[in-house]
Coordinates of N, CA, C and O in Angstrom, one line a residue:
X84 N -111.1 177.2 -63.8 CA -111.7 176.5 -64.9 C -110.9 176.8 -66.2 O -110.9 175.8 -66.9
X85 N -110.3 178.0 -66.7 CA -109.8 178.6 -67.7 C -108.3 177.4 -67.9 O -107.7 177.1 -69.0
X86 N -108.0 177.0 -66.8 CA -106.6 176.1 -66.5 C -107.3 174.7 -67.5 O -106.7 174.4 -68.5
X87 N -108.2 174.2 -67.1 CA -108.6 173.3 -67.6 C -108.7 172.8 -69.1 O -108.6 171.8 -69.8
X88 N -109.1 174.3 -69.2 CA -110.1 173.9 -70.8 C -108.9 173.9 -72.0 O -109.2 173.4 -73.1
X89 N -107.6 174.3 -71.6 CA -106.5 173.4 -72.5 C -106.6 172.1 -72.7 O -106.7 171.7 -73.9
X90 N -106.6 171.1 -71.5 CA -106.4 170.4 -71.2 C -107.6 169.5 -71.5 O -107.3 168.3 -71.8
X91 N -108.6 169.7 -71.6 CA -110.1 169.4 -71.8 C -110.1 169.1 -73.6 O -110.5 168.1 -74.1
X92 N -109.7 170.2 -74.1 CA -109.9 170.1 -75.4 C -108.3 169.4 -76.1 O -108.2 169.4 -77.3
X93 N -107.5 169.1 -75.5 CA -106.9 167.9 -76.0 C -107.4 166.7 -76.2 O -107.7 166.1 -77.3
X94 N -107.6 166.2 -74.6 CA -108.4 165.1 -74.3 C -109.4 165.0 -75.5 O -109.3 164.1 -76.4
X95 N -110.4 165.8 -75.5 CA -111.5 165.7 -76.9 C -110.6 165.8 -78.2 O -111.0 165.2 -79.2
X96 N -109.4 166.4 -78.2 CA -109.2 165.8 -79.7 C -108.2 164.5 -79.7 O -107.7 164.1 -80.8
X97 N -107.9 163.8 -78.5 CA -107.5 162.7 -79.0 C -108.2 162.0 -78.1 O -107.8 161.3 -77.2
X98 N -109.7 162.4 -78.7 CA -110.7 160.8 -78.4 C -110.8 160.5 -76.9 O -111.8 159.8 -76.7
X99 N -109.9 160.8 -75.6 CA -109.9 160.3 -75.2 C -110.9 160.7 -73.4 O -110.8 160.2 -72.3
X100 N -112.1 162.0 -73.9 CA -113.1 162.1 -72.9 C -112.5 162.7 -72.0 O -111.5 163.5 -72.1
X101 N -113.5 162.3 -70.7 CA -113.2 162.4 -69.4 C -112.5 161.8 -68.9 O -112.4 162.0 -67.7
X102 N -111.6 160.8 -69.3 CA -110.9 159.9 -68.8 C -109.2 160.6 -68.8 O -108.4 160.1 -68.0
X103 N -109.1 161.3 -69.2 CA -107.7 162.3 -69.6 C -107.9 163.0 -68.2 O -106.9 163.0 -67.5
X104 N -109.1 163.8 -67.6 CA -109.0 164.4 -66.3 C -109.0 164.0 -65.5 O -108.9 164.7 -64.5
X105 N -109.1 162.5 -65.4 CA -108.7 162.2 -63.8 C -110.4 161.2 -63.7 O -110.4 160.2 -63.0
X106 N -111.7 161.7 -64.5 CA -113.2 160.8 -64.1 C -112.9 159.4 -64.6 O -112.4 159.2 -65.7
X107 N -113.3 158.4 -63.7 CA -113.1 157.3 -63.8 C -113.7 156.6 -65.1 O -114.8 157.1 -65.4
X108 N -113.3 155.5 -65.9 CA -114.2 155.5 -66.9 C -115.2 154.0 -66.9 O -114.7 152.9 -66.6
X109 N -116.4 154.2 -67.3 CA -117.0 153.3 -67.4 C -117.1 152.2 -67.7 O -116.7 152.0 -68.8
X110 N -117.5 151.1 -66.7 CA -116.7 149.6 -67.2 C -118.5 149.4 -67.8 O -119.5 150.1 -67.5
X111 N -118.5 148.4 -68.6 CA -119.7 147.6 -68.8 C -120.6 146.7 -67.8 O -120.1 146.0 -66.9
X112 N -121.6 146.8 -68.0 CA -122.6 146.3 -66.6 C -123.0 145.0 -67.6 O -123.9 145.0 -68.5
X113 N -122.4 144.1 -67.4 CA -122.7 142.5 -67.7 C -124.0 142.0 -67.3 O -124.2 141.0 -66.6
X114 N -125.0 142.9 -67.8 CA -126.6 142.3 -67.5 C -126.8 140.7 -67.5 O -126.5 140.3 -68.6
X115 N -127.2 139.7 -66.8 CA -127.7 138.6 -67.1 C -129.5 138.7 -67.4 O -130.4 139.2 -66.8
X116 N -129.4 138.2 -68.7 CA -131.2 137.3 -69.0 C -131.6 139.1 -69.8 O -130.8 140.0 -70.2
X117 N -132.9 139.0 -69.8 CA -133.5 140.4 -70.8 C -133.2 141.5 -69.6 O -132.9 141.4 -68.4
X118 N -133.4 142.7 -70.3 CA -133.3 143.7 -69.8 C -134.4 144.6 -68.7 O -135.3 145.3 -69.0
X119 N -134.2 144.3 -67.8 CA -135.4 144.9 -67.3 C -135.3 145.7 -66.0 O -134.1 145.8 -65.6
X120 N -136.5 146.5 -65.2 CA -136.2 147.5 -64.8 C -136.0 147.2 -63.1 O -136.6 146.2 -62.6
X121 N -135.1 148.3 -62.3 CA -135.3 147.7 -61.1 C -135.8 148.4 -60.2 O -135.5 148.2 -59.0
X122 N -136.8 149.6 -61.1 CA -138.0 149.9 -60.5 C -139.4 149.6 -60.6 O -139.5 149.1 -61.8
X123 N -140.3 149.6 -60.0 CA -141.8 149.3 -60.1 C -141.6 148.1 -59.3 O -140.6 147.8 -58.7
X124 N -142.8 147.3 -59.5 CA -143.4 146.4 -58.7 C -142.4 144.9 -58.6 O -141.8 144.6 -59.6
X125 N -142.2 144.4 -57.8 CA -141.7 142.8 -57.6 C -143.0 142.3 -57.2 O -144.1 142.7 -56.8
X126 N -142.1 140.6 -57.4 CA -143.6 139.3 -56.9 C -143.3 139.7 -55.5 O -142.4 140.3 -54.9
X127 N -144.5 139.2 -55.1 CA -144.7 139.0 -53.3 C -143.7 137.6 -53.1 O -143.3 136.9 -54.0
X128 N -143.5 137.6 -51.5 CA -142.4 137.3 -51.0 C -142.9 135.7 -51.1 O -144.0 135.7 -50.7
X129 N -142.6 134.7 -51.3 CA -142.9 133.4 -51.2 C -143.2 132.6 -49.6 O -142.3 132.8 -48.7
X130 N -144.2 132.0 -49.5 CA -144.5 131.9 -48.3 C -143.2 131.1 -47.4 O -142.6 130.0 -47.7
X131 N -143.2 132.1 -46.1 CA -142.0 131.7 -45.2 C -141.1 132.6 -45.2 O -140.7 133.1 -44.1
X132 N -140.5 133.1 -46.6 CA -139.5 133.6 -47.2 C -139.1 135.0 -46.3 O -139.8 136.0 -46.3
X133 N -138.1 134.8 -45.6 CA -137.9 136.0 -45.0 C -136.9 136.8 -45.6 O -136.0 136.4 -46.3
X134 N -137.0 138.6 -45.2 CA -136.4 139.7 -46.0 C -134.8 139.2 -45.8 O -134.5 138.4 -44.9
X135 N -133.8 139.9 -46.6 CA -132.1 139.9 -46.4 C -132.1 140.9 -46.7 O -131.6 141.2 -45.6
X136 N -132.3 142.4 -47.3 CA -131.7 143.0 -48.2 C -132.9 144.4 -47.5 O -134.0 144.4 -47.9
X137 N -132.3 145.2 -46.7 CA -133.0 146.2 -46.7 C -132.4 147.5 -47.3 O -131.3 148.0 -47.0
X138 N -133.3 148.1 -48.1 CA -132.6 149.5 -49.6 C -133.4 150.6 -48.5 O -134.6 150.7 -48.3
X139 N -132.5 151.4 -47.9 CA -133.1 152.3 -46.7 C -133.2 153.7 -48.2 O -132.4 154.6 -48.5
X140 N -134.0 153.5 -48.7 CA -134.2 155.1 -49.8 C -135.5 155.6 -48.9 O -135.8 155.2 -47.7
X141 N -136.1 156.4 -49.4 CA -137.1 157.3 -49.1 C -138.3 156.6 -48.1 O -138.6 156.6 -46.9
X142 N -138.9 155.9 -49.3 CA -139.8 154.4 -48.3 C -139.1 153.0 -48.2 O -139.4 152.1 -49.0
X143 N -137.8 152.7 -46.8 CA -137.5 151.5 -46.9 C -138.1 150.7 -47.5 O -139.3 151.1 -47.9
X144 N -137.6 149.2 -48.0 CA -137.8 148.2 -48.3 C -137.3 147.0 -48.3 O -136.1 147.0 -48.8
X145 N -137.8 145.7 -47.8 CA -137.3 144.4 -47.5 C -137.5 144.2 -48.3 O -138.7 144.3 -48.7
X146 N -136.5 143.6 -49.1 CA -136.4 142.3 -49.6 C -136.1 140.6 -49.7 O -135.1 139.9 -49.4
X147 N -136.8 140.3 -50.1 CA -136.4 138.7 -50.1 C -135.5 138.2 -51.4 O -135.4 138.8 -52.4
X148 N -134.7 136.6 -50.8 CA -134.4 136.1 -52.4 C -134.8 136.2 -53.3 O -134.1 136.4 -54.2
X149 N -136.4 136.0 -53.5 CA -137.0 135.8 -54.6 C -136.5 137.1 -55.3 O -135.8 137.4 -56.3
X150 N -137.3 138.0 -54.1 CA -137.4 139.3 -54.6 C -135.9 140.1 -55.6 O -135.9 141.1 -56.4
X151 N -134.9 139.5 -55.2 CA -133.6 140.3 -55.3 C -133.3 139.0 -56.8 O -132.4 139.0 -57.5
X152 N -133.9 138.5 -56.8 CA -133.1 137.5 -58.4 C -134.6 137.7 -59.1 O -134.8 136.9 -60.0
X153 N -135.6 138.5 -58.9 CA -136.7 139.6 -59.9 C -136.1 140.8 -60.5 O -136.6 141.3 -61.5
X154 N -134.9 141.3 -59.8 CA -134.1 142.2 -60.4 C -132.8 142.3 -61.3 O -132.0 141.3 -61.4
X155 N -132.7 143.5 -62.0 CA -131.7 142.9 -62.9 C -130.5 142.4 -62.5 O -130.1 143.0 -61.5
X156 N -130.1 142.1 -62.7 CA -128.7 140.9 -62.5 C -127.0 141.2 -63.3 O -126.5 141.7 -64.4
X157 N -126.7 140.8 -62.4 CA -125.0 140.4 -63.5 C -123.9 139.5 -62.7 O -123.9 139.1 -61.5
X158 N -123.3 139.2 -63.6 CA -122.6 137.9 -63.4 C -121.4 138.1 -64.3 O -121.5 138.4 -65.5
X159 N -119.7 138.1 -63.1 CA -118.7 138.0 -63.5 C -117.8 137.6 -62.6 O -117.9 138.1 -61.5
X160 N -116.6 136.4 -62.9 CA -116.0 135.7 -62.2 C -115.0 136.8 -61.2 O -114.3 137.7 -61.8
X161 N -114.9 136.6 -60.0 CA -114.3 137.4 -59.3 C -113.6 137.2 -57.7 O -114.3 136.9 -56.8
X162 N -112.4 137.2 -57.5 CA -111.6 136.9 -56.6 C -111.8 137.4 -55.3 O -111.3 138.6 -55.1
X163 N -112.6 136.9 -54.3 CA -112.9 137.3 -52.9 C -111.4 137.3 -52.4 O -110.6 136.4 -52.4
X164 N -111.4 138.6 -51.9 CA -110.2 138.7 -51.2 C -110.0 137.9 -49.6 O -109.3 136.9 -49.6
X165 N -110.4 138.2 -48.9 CA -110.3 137.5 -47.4 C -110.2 136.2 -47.3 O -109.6 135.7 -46.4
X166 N -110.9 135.5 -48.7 CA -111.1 134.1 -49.2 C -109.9 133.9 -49.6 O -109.1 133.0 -49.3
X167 N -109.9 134.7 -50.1 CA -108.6 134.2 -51.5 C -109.4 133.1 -52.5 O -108.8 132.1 -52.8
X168 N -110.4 133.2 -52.9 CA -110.9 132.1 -53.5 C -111.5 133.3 -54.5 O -111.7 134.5 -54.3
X169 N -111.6 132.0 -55.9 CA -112.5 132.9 -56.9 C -113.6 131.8 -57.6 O -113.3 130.6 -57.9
X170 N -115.1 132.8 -57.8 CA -115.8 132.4 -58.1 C -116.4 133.0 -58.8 O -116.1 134.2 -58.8
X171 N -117.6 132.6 -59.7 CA -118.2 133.7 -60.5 C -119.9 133.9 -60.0 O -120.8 133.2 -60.0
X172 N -119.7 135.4 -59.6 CA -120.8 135.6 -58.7 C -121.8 136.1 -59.4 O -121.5 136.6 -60.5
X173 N -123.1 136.2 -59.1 CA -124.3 136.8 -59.8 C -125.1 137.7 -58.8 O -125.3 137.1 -57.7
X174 N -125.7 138.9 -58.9 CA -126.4 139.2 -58.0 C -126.6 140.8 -58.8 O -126.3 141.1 -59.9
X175 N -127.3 141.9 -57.7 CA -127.8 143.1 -58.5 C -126.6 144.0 -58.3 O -125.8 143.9 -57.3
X176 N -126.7 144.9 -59.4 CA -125.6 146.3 -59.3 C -126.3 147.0 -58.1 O -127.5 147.1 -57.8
X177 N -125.2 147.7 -57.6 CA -125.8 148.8 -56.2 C -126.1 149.5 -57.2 O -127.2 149.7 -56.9
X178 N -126.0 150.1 -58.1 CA -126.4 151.2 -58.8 C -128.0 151.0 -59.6 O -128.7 151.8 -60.1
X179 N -128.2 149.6 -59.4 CA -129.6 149.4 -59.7 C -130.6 149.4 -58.2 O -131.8 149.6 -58.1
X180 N -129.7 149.2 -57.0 CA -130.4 149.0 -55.6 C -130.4 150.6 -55.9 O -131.5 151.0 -55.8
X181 N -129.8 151.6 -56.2 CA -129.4 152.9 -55.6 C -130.9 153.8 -56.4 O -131.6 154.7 -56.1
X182 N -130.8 152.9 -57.3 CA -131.9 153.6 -58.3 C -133.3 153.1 -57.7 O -134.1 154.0 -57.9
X183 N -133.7 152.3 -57.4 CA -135.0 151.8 -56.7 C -135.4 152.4 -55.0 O -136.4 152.3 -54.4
X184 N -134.0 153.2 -54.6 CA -134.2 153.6 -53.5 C -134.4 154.5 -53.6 O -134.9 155.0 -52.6
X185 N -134.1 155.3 -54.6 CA -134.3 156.9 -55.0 C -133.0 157.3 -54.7 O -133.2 158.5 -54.6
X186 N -131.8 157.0 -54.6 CA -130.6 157.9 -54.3 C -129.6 157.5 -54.8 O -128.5 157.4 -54.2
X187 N -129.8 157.2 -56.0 CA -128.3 157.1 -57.2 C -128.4 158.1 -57.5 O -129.2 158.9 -57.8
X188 N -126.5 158.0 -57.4 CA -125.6 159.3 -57.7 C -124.9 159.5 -56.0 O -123.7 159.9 -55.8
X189 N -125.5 159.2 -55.2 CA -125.2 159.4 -54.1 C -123.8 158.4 -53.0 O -124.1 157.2 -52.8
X190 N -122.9 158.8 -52.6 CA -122.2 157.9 -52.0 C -123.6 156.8 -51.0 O -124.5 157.3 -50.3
X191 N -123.2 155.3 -51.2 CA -123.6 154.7 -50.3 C -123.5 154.2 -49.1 O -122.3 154.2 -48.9
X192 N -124.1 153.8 -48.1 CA -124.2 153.2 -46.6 C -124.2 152.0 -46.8 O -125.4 151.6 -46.8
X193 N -123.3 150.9 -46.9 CA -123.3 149.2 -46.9 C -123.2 149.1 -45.2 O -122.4 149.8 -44.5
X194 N -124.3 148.0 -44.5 CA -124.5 147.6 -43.2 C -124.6 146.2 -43.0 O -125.8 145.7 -43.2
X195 N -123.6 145.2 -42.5 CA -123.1 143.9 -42.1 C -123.9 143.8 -41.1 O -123.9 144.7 -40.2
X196 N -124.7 142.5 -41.1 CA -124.8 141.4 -39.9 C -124.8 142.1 -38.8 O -125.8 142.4 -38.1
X197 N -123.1 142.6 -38.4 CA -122.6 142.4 -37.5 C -122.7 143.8 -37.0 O -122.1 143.9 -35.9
X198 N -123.0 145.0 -37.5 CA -122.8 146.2 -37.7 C -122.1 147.2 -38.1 O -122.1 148.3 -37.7
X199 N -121.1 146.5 -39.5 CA -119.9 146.6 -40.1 C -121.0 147.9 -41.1 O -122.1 148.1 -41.6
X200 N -119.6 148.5 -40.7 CA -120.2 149.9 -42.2 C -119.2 150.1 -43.2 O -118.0 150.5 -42.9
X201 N -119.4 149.8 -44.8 CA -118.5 150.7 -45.4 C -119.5 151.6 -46.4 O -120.6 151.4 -46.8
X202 N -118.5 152.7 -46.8 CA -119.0 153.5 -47.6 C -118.6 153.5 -49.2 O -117.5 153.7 -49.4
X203 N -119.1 153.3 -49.9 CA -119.1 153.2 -51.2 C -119.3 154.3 -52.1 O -120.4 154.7 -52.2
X204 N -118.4 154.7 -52.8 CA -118.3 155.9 -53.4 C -119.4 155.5 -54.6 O -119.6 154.4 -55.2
X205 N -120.3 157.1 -54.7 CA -121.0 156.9 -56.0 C -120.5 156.4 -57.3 O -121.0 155.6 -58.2
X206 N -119.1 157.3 -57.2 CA -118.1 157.3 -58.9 C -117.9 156.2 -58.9 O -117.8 155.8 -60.1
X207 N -117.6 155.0 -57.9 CA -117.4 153.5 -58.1 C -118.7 152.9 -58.5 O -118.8 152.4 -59.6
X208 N -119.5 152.8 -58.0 CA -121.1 151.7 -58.2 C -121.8 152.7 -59.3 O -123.0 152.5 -59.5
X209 N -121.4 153.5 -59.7 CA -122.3 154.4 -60.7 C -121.6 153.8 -62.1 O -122.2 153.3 -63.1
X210 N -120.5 154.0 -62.1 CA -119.2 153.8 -63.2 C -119.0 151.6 -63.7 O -118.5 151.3 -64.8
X211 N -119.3 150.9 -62.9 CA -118.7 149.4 -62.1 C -119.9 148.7 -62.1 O -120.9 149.0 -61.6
X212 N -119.6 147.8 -62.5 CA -121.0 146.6 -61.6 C -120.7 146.1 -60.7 O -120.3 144.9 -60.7
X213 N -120.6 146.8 -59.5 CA -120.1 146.5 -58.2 C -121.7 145.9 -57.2 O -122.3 146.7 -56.5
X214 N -121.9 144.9 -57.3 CA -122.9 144.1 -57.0 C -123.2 143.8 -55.1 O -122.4 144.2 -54.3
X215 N -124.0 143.3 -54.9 CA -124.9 142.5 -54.0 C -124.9 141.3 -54.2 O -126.0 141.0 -54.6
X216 N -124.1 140.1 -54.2 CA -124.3 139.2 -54.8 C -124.7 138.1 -54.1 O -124.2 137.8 -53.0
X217 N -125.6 137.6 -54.7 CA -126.5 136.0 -53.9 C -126.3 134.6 -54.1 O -126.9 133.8 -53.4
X218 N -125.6 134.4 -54.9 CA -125.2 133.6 -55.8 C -123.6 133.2 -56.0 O -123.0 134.2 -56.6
X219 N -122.8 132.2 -55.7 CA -121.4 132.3 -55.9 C -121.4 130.6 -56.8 O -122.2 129.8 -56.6
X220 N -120.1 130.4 -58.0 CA -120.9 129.3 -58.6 C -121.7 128.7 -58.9 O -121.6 127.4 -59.0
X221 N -123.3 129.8 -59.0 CA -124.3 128.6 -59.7 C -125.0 128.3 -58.4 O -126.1 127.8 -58.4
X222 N -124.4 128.5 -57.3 CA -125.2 128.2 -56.1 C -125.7 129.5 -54.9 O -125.1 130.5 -55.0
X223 N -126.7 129.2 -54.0 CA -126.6 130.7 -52.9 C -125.4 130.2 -52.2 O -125.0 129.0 -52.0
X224 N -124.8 131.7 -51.7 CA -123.6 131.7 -51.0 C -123.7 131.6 -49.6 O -124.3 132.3 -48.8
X225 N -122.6 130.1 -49.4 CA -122.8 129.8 -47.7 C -122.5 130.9 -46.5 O -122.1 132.0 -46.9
X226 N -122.7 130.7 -45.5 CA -122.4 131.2 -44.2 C -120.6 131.2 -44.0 O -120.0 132.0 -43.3
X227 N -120.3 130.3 -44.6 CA -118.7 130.6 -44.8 C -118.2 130.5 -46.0 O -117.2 129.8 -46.2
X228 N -118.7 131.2 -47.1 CA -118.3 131.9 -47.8 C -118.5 132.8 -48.1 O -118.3 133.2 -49.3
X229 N -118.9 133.5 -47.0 CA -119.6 135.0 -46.9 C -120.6 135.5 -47.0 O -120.7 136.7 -46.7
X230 N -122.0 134.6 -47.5 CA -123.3 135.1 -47.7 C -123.9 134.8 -46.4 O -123.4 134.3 -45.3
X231 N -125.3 135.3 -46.8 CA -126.0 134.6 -48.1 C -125.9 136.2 -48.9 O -126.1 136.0 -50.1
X232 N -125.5 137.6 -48.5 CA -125.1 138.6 -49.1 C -124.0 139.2 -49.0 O -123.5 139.4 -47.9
X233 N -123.5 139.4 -50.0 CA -121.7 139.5 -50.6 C -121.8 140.8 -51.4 O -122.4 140.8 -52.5
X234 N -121.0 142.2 -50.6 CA -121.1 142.8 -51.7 C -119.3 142.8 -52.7 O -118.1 143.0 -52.4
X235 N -119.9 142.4 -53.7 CA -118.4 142.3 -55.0 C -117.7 143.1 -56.0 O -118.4 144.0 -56.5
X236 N -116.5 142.9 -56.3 CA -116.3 144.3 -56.8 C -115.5 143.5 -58.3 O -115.3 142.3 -58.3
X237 N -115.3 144.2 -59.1 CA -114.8 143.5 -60.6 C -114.0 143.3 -60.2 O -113.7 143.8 -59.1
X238 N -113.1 142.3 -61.1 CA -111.8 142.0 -61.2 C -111.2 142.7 -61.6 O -110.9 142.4 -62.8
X239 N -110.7 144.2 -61.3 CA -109.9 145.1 -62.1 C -109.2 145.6 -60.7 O -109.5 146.3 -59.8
X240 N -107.8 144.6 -61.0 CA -106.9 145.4 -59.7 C -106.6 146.7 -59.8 O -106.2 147.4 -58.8
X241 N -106.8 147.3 -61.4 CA -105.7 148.8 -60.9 C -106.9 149.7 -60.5 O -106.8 150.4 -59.5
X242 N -108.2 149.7 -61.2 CA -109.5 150.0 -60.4 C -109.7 149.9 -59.2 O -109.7 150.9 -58.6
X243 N -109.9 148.9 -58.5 CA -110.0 148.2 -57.2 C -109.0 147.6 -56.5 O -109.3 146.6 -56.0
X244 N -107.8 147.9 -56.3 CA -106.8 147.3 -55.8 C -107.5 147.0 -54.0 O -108.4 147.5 -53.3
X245 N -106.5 146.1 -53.9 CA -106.9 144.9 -52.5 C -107.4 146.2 -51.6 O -108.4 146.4 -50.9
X246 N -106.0 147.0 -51.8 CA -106.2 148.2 -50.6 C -106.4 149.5 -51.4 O -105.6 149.7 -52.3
X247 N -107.2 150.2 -51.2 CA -108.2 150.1 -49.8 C -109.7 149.1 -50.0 O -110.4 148.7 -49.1
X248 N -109.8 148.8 -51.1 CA -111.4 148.1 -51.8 C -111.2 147.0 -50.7 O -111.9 147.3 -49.7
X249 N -110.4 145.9 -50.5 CA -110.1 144.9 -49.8 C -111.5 144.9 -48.7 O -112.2 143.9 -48.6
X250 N -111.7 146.2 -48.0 CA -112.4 146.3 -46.8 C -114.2 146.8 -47.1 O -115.0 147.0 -46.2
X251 N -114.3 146.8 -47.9 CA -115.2 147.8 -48.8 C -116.3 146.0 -49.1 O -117.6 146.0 -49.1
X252 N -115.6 144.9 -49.3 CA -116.4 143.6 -50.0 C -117.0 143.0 -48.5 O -116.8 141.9 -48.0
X253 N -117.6 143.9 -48.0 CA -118.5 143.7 -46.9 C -119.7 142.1 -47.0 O -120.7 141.9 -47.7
X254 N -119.2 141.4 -46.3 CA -120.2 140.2 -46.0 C -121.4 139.7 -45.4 O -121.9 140.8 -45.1
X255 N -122.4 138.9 -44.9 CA -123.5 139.4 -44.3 C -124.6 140.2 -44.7 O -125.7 139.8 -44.6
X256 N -124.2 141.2 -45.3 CA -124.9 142.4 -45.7 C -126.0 142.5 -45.4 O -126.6 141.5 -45.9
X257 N -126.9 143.3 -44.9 CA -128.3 143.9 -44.5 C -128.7 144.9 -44.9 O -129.9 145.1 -45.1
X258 N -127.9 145.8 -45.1 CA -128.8 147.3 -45.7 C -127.5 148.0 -46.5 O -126.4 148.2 -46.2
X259 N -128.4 148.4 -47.8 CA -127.4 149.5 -48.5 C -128.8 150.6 -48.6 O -130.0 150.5 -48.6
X260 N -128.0 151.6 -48.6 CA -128.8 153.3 -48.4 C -127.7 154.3 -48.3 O -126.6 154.1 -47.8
X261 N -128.2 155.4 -48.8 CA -127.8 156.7 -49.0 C -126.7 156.8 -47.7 O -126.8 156.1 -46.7
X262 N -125.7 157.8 -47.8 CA -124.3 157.9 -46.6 C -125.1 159.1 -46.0 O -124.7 159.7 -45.1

């Protein structure tokens, strides 16, 4: 620790944080619509409407469409890698899923369709609006364009470069929860 604290109190005098030691620094979370919480109660599921999105926290929970565009949101244009296509996606921050589940702060468990696992570091989805996204131009996302759940990551190559994130924009998607 004693090694550090040179190095620390530079950083603090030229302004420049945590970001001088190596902690990633916080991008802005592009809320869409008013601000609101993405804990407590959602509407009930609309008749028919079946769950996509199971948040494995303490007491699982399914979710439906409705249910997941009741939560807060964000929207920013972003280049699906596998696609090679770019679109501007909307859907919830894991770090707002992580907080409704009770385990933000925690690396997460992303689970595909198909049984595809990736793991998502906390310092990325805590720091990032690295989303769930349901929505790709204004529309829900087809079956071959990767939905109807897409998880997305900003456009910030030196943040997110293809490799390793590339594998991480898991498609399908069924359950995010605690690692």
């Amino acid at each position: 620790m004693r090694s550090a604290l040179p190095l620390l109190l530079c950083a603090a005098l030229l302004g420049m944080g945590a970001q001088a030691v190596g902690a990633p620094a916080p991008m802005p979370f592009p809320y869409v619509g008013p601000a609101r919480s993405a804990v407590g109660p959602l509407p009930a599921p609309r008749p028919g409407e079946r769950p996509l999105l199971t948040v494995r926290g303490q007491t699982p929970e399914a979710l439906t469409l409705s249910q997941l565009r009741a939560l807060p949101a964000t929207r920013y244009n972003s280049t699906q890698p596998q696609l090679g296509q770019s679109f501007e996606y909307r859907g919830v921050p894991l770090r707002d899923l992580a907080r409704r589940g009770g385990f933000a702060g925690r690396d997460l468990r992303v689970t595909a369709e198909d049984g595809f696992v990736a793991i998502i570091a906390a310092s990325d989805y805590m720091t990032a609006p690295i989303m769930v996204a349901y929505e790709a131009g204004g529309k829900p996302i087809p079956t071959l364009k990767k939905g109807p759940l897409l998880i997305v990551f900003p456009p910030d190559p030196l943040r997110f470069p293809r490799r390793p994130y590339g594998s991480q924009w898991v498609w399908f998607v069924r359950s995010v929860g605690p690692r």
